[in-house]
Short mmCIF file of C-alpha atoms and ligand atoms in Angstrom, two decimals:
data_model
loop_
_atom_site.label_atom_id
_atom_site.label_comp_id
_atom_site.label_asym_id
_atom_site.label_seq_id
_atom_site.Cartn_x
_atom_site.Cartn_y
_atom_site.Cartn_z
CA UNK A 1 -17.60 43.50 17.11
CA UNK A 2 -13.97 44.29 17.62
CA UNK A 3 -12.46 44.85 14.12
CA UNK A 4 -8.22 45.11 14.17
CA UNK A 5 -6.78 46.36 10.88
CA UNK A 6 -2.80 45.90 10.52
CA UNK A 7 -1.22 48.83 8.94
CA UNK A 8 -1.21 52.28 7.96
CA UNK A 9 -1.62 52.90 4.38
CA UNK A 10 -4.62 53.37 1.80
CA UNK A 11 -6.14 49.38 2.38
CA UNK A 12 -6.02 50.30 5.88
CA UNK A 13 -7.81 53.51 5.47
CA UNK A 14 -10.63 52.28 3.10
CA UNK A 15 -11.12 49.19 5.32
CA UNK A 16 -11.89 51.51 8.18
CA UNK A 17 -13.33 53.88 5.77
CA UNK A 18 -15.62 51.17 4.26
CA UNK A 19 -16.49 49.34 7.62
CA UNK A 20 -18.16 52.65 8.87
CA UNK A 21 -19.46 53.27 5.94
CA UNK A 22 -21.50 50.09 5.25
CA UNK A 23 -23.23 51.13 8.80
CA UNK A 24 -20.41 48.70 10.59
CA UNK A 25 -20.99 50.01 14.53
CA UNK A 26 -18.48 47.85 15.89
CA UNK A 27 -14.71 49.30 17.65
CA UNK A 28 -12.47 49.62 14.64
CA UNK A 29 -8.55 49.78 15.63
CA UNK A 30 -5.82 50.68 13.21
CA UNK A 31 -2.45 49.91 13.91
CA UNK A 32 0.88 51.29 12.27
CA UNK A 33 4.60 51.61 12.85
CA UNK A 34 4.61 55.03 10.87
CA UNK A 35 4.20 58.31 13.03
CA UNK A 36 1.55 59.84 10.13
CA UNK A 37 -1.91 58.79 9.89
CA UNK A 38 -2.40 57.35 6.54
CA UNK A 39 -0.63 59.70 3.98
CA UNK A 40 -0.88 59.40 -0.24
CA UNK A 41 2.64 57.61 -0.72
CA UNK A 42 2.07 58.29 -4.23
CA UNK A 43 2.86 62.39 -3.59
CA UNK A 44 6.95 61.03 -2.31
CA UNK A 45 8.32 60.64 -5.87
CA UNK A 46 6.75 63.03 -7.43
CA UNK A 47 5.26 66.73 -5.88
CA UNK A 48 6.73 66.06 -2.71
CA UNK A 49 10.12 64.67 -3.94
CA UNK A 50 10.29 68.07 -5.63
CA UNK A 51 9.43 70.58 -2.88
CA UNK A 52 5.99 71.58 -3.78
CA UNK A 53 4.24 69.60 -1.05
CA UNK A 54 5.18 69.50 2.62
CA UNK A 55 4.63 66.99 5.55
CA UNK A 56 1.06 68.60 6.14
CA UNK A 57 0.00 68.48 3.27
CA UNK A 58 0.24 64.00 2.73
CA UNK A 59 -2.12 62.71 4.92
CA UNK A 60 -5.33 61.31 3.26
CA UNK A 61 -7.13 62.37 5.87
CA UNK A 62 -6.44 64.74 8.85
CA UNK A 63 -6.35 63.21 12.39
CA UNK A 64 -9.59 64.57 13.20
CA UNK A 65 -11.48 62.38 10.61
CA UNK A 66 -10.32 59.64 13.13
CA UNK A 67 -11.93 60.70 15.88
CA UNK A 68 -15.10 61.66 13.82
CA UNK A 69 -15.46 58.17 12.99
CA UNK A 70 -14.58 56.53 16.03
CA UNK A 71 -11.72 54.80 14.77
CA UNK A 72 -8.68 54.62 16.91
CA UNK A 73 -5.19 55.35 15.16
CA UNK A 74 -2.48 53.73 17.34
CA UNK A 75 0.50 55.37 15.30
CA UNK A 76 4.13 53.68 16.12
CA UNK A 77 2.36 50.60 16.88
CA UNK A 78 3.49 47.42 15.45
CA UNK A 79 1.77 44.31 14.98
CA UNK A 80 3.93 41.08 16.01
CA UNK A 81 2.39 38.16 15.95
CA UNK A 82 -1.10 37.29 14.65
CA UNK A 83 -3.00 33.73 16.07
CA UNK A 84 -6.16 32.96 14.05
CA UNK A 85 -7.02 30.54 16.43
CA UNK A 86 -7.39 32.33 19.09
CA UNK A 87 -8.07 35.73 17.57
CA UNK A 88 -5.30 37.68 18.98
CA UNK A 89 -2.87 40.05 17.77
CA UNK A 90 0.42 40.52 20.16
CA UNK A 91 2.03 43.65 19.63
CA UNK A 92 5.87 44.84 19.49
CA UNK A 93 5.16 45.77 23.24
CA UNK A 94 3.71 42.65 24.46
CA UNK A 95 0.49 43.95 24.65
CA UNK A 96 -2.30 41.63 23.28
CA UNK A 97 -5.77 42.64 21.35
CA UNK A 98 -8.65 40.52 20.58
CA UNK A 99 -10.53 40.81 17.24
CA UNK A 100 -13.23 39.81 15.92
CA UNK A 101 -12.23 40.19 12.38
CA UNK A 102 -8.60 41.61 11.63
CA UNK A 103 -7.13 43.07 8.10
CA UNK A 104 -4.02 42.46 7.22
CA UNK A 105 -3.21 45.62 5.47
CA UNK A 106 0.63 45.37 5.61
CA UNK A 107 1.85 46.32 1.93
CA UNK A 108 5.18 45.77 0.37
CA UNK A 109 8.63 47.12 1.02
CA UNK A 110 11.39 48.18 -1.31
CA UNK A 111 13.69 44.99 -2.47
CA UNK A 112 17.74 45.91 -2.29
CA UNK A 113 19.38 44.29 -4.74
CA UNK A 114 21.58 41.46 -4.43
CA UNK A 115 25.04 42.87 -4.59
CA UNK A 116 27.08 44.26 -2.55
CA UNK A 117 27.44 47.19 -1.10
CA UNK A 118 23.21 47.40 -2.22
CA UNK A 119 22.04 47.57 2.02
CA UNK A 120 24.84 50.19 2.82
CA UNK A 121 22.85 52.81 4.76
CA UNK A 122 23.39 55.69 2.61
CA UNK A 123 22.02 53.87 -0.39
CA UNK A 124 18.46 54.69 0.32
CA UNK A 125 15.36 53.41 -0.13
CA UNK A 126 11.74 55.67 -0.79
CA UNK A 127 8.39 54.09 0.60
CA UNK A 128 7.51 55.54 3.76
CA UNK A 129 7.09 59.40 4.37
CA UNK A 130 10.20 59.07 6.93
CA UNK A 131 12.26 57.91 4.18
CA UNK A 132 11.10 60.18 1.74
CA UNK A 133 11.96 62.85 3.76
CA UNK A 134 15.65 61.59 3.95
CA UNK A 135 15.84 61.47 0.47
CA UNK A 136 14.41 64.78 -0.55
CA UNK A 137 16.16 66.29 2.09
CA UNK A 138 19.46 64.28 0.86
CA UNK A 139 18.59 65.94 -2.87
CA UNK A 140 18.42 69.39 -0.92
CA UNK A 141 22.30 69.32 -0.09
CA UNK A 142 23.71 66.80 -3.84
CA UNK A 143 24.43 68.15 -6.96
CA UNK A 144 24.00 64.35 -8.63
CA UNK A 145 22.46 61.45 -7.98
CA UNK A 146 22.37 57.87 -9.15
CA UNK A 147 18.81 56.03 -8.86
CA UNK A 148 19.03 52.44 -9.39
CA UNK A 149 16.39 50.76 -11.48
CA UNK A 150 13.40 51.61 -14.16
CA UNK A 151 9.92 51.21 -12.88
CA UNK A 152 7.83 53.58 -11.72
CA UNK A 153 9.08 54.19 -8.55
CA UNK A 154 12.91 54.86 -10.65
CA UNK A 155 11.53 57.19 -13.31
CA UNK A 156 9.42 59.29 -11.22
CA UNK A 157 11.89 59.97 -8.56
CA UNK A 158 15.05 60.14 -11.32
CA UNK A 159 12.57 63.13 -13.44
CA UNK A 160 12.30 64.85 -9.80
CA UNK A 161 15.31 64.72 -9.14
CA UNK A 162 16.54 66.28 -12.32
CA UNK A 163 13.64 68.86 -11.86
CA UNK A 164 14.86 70.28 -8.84
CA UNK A 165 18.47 70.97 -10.73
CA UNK A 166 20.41 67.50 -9.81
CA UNK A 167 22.33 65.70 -12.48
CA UNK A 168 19.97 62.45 -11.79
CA UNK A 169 21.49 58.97 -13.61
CA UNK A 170 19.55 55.89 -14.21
CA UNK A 171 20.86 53.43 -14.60
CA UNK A 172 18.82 49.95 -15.04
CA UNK A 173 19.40 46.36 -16.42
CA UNK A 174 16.57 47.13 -19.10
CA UNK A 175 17.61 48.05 -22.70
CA UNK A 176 14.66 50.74 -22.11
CA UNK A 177 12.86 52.15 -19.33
CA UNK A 178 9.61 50.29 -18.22
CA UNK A 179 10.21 47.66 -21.44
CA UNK A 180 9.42 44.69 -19.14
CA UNK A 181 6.13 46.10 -17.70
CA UNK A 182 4.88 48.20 -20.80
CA UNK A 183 6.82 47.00 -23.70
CA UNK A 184 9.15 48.91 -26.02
CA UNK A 185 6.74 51.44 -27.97
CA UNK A 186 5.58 52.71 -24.19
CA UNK A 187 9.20 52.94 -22.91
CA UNK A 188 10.51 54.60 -25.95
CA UNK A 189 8.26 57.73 -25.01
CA UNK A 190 9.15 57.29 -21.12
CA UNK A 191 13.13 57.56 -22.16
CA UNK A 192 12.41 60.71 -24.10
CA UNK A 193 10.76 62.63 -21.46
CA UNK A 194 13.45 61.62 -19.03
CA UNK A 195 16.19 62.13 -21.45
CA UNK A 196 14.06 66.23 -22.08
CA UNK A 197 14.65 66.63 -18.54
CA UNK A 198 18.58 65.91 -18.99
CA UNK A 199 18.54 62.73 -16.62
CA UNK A 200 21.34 60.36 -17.96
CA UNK A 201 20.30 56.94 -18.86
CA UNK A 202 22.97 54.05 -18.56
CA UNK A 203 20.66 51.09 -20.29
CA UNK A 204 21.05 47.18 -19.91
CA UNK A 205 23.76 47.80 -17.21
CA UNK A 206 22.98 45.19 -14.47
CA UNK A 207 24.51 46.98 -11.83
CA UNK A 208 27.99 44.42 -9.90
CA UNK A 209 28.54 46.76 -6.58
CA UNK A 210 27.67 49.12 -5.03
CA UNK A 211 30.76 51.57 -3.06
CA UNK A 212 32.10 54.87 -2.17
CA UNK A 213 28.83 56.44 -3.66
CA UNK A 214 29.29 54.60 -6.97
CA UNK A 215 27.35 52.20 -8.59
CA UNK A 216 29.37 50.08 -10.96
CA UNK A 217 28.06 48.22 -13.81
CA UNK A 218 30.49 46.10 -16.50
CA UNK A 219 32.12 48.02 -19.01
CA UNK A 220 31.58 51.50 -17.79
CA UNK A 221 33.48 54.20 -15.12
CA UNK A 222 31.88 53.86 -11.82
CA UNK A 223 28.64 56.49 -11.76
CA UNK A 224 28.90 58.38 -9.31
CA UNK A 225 26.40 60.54 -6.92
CA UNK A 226 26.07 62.60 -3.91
CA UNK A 227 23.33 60.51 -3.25
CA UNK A 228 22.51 56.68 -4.46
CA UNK A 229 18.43 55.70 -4.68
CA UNK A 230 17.55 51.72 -4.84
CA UNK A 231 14.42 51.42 -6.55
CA UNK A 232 14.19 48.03 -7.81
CA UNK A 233 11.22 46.86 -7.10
CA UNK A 234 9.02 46.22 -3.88
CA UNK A 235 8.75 42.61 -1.64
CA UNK A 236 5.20 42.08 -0.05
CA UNK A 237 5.10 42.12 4.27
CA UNK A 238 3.78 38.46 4.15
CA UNK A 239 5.77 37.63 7.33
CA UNK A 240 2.62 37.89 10.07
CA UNK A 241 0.57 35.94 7.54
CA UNK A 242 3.25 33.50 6.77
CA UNK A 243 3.82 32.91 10.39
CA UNK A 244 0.49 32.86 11.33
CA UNK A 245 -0.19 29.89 8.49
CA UNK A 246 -2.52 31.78 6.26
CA UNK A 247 -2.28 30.74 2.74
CA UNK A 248 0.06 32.44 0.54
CA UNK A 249 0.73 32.16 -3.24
CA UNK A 250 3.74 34.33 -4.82
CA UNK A 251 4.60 35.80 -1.43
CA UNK A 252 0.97 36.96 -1.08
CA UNK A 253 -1.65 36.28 1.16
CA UNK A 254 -4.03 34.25 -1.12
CA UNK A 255 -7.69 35.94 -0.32
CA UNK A 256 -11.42 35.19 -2.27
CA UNK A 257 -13.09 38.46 -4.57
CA UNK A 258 -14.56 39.79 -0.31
CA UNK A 259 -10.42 39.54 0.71
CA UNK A 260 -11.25 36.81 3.44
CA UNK A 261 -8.05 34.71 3.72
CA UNK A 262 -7.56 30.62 4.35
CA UNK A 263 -8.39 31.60 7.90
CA UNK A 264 -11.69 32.53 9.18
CA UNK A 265 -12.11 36.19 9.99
CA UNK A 266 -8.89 37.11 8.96
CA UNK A 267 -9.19 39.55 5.34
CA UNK A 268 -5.98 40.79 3.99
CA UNK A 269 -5.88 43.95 1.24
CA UNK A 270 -4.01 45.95 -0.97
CA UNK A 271 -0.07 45.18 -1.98
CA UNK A 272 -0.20 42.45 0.45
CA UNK A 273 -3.04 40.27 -1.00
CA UNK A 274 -3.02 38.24 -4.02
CA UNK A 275 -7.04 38.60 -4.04
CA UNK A 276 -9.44 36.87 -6.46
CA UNK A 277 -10.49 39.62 -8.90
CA UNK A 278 -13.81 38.23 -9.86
CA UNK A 279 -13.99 40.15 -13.42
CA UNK A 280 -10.72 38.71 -14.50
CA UNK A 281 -11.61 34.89 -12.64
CA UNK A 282 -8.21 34.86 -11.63
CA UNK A 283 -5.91 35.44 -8.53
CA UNK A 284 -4.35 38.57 -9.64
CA UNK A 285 -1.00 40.73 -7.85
CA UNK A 286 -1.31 44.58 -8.26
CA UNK A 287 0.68 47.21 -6.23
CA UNK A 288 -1.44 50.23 -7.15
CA UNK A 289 -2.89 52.74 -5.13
CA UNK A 290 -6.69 52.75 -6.31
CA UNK A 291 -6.27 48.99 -5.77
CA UNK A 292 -5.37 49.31 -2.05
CA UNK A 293 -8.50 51.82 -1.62
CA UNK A 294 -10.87 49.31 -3.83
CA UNK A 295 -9.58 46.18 -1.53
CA UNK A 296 -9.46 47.53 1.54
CA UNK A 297 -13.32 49.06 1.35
CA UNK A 298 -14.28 45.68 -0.08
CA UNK A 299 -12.67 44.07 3.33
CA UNK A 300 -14.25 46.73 5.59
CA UNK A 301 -17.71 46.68 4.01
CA UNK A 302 -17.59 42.66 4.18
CA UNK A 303 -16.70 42.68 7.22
CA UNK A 304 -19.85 44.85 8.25
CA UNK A 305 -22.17 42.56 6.20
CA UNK A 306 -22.38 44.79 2.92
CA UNK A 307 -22.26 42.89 -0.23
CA UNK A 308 -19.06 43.75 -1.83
CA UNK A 309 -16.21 42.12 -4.24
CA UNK A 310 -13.28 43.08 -5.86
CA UNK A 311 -14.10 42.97 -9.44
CA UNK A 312 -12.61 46.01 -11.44
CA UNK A 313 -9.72 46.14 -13.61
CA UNK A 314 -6.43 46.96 -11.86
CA UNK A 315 -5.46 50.70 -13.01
CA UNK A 316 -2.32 52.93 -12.19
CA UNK A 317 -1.40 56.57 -12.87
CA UNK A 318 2.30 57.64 -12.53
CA UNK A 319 3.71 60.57 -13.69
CA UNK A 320 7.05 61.21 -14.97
CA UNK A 321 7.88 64.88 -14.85
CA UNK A 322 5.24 66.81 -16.48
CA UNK A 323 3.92 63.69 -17.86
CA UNK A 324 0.85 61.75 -16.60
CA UNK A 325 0.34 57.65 -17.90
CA UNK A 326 -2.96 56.64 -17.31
CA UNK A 327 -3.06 52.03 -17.17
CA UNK A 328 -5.31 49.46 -16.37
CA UNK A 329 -4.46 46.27 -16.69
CA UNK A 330 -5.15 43.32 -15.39
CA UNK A 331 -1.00 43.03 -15.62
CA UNK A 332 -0.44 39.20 -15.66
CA UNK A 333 1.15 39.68 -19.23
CA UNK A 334 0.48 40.17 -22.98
CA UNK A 335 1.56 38.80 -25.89
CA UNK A 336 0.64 41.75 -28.44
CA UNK A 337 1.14 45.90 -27.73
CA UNK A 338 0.32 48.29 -30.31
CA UNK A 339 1.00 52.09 -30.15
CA UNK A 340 -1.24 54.28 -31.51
CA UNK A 341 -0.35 58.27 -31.46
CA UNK A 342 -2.55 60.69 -31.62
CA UNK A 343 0.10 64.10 -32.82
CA UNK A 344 1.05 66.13 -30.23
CA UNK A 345 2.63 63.37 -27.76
CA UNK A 346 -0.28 62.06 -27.01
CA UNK A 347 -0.52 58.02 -27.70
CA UNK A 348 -2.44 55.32 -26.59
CA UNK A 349 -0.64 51.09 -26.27
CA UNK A 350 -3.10 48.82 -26.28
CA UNK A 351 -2.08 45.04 -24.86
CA UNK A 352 -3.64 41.78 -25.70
CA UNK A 353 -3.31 38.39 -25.09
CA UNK A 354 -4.43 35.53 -27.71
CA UNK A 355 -6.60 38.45 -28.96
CA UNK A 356 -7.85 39.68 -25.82
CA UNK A 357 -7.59 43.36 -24.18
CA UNK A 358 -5.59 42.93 -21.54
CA UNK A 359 -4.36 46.31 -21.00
CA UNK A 360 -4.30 49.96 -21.86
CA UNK A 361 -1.71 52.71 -21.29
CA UNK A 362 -2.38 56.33 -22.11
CA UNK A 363 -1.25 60.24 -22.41
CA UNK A 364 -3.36 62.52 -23.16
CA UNK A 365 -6.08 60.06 -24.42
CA UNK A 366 -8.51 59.85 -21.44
CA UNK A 367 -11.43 58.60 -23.75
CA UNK A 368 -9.22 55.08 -24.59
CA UNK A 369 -8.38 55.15 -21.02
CA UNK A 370 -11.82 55.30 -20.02
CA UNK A 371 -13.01 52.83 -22.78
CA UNK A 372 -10.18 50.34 -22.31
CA UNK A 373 -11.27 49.44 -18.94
CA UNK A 374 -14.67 48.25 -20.04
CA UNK A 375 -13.12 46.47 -23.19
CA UNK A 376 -10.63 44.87 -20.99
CA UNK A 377 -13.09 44.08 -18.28
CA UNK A 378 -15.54 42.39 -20.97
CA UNK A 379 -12.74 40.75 -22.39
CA UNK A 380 -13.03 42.19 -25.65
CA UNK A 381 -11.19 41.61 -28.60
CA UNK A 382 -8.11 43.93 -29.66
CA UNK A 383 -9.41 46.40 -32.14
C1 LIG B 401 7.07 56.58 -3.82
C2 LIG B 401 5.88 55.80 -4.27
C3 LIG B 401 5.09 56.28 -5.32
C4 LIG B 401 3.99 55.57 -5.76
N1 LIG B 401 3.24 56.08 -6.77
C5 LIG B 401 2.13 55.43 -7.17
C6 LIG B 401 1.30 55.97 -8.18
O1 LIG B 401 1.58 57.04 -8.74
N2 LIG B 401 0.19 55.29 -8.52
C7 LIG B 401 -0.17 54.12 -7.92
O2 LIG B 401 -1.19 53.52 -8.27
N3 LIG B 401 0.61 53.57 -6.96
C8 LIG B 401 1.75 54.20 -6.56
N4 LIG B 401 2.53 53.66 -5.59
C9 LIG B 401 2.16 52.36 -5.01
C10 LIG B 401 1.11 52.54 -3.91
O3 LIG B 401 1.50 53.55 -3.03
C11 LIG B 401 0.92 51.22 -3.19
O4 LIG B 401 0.38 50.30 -4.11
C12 LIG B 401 -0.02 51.37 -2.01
O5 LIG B 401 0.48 52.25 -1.05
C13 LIG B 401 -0.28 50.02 -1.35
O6 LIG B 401 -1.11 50.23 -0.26
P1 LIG B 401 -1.18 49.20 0.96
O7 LIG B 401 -2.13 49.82 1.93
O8 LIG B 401 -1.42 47.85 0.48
O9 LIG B 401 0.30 49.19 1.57
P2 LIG B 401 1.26 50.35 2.07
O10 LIG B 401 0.86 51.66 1.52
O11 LIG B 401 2.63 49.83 1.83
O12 LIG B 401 1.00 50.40 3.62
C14 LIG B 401 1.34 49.30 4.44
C15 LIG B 401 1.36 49.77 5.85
O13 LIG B 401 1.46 48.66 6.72
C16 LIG B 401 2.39 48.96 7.75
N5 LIG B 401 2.85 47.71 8.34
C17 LIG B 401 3.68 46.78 7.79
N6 LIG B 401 3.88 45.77 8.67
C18 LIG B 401 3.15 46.06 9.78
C19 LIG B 401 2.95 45.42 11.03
N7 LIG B 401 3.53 44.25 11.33
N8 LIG B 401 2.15 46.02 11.95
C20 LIG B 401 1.52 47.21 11.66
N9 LIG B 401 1.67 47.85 10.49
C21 LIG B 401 2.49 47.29 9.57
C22 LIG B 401 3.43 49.77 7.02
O14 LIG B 401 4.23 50.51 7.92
C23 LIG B 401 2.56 50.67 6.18
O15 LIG B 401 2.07 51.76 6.93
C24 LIG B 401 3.65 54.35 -5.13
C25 LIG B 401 4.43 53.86 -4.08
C26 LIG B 401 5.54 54.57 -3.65
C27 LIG B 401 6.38 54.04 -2.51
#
């Protein structure tokens, strides 16, 4: 059994991870374009966006845990083309591989938006560990910065920034931070604790061009930073599925609850996939990081004939300066949120849909973070 995994991040890991051990003997190859073994991306906007974590200090896993396991890590290695037909892979160099099943681990990459001046190179980007070094290295030598957009990615990185002494702006087409995703009561806490750490806001600005290290947005002076961060969202690395045929839905390779694709021994996981999550009995899209590592082992243990399926609520921690959110969600919408706060910051939101749990976000209330998931998984009703 030759088993090929595409990519370099946590689905890739836990497919290995998973494979080996489910008692899967077979030659397990991981390939990757990054130089790192597979690193927790999660650390970029946050400790290591800040200083407090260095290169060492990312990977999951050292590169010895490789070799323990008999997996071989072909770093700067990029996968081309993929034919299911005749199970090959053909790689940036020409070079060809046979597989006898293959994951397509391939993730998502940041979206610039569409205006211009938005793909100049010094507007940067943060995903990999190669551009998060740029960038904190870029916050080393500014005094301000602008960060473009209000999601996770744009709070995080905008409460670093402003933690490590830059005047850090925001500025995002949303009337508040994270409204779209978690609603109003949830972003109303999220623009406090930015606005405590003294990083600007400029709300419902949809930003016209980009220039000169501005960012302009109607009705305002042009904001202006030593350095410019686009974080508006990510786009999924479909293209070697798309081209190879496989079945995609929303730009995602369209997999069953065991992440096995249209195409016979070809499983896809993590940001990539739009997998079957068999306790919600829909297709669902999540770009979390405990989602990658659930996917990807359910791939690799498949793959070395374990039972396995995807079938847990979605969750996602993220954590805005000093302040840690705690959500699962199965995050295909809601039409009811209700805030509940406990004193002392602390608050739960609790999302439903036609009376449903769909969704719970928390600070400071582990025990409704822990109980949501199993009323949300059940399909309870809201309380
Ligand atoms: C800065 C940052 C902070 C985040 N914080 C959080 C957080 O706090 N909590 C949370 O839940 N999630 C967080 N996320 C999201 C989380 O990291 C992703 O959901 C997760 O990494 C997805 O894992 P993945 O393995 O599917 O893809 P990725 O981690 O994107 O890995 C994909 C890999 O595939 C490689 N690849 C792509 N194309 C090819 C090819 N053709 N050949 C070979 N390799 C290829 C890429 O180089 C990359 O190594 C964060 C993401 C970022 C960028």
């Amino acid at each position: 059994m030759r088993v090929v995994i595409v990519g370099g991040g946590p689905a890739a890991f836990a497919a290995a991870r998973g494979y080996r051990a489910a008692n899967g003997e077979g030659d397990v190859t991981i390939l990757t374009p990054e130089l790192t073994p597979p690193y927790t991306r999660p650390a970029l906007s946050k400790e290591f966006l800040r200083g407090e974590l260095q290169d060492e200090d990312v990977p999951i896993e050292p590169a010895g845990w490789y070799e323990q396991h008999k997996i071989a890590l072909r770093l700067g290695t990029e996968a081309d083309t993929l034919d299911p037909a005749q199970r090959t892979i053909t790689l940036a160099g020409g070079e060809t591989l046979a597989y006898d099943a293959c994951v397509l681990a391939t993730g998502a990459e940041p979206k610039a938006l569409q205006v211009p001046g938005a793909t100049e190179e010094w507007v940067l980007l943060l995903r990999s560990l190669a551009t998060a070094r740029v960038l904190r290295d870029r916050a080393a030598n500014s005094t301000s910065a602008v960060v473009v957009g209000s999601g996770f990615i744009g709070c995080e990185a905008a409460a670093s920034l402003a933690m490590r002494g830059v005047n850090a702006t925001l500025v995002t087409d949303e009337a508040i931070p994270h409204e779209t995703r978690l609603g109003e009561a949830a972003g109303r806490r999220i623009k406090g604790w930015l606005e405590e750490l003294g990083v600007e806001l400029v709300l419902g600005g949809g930003v016209e061009t980009i220039s000169d290290h501005a960012v302009r947005v109607p009705g305002r002076e042009p904001i202006r930073g030593d350095l410019v961060l686009m974080a508006a969202g990510v786009q999924p690395c479909a293209g070697l599925a798309s081209d190879a045929g496989l079945e995609l839905e929303n730009g995602r390779v369209k997999t069953d609850a065991q992440m096995r694709t249209s195409h016979e021994h070809v499983y896809a996981a993590g940001d990539v996939a739009f997998a079957y999550n068999a306790a919600a009995e829909r297709h669902l899209a999540v770009e979390h990081w405990g989602e990658a590592l659930n996917m990807g082992e359910v791939a690799g243990k498949t793959i070395a004939g374990a039972p396995a399926q995807w079938d847990v609520a979605p969750g996602f921690w993220s954590t805005i300066g000093e302040h840690t959110l705690k959500y699962v969600a199965w995050g295909d919408g809601y039409d009811e949120a209700h805030l509940v706060d406990h004193g002392a910051g602390a608050f739960t939101v609790w999302y439903a849909k036609q009376g449903t749990t769909v969704g719970v976000l928390t600070h400071d209330a582990d025990e409704d973070y822990e109980n949501g998931r199993e009323l949300i998984e059940t399909k309870a009703p809201l309380k």
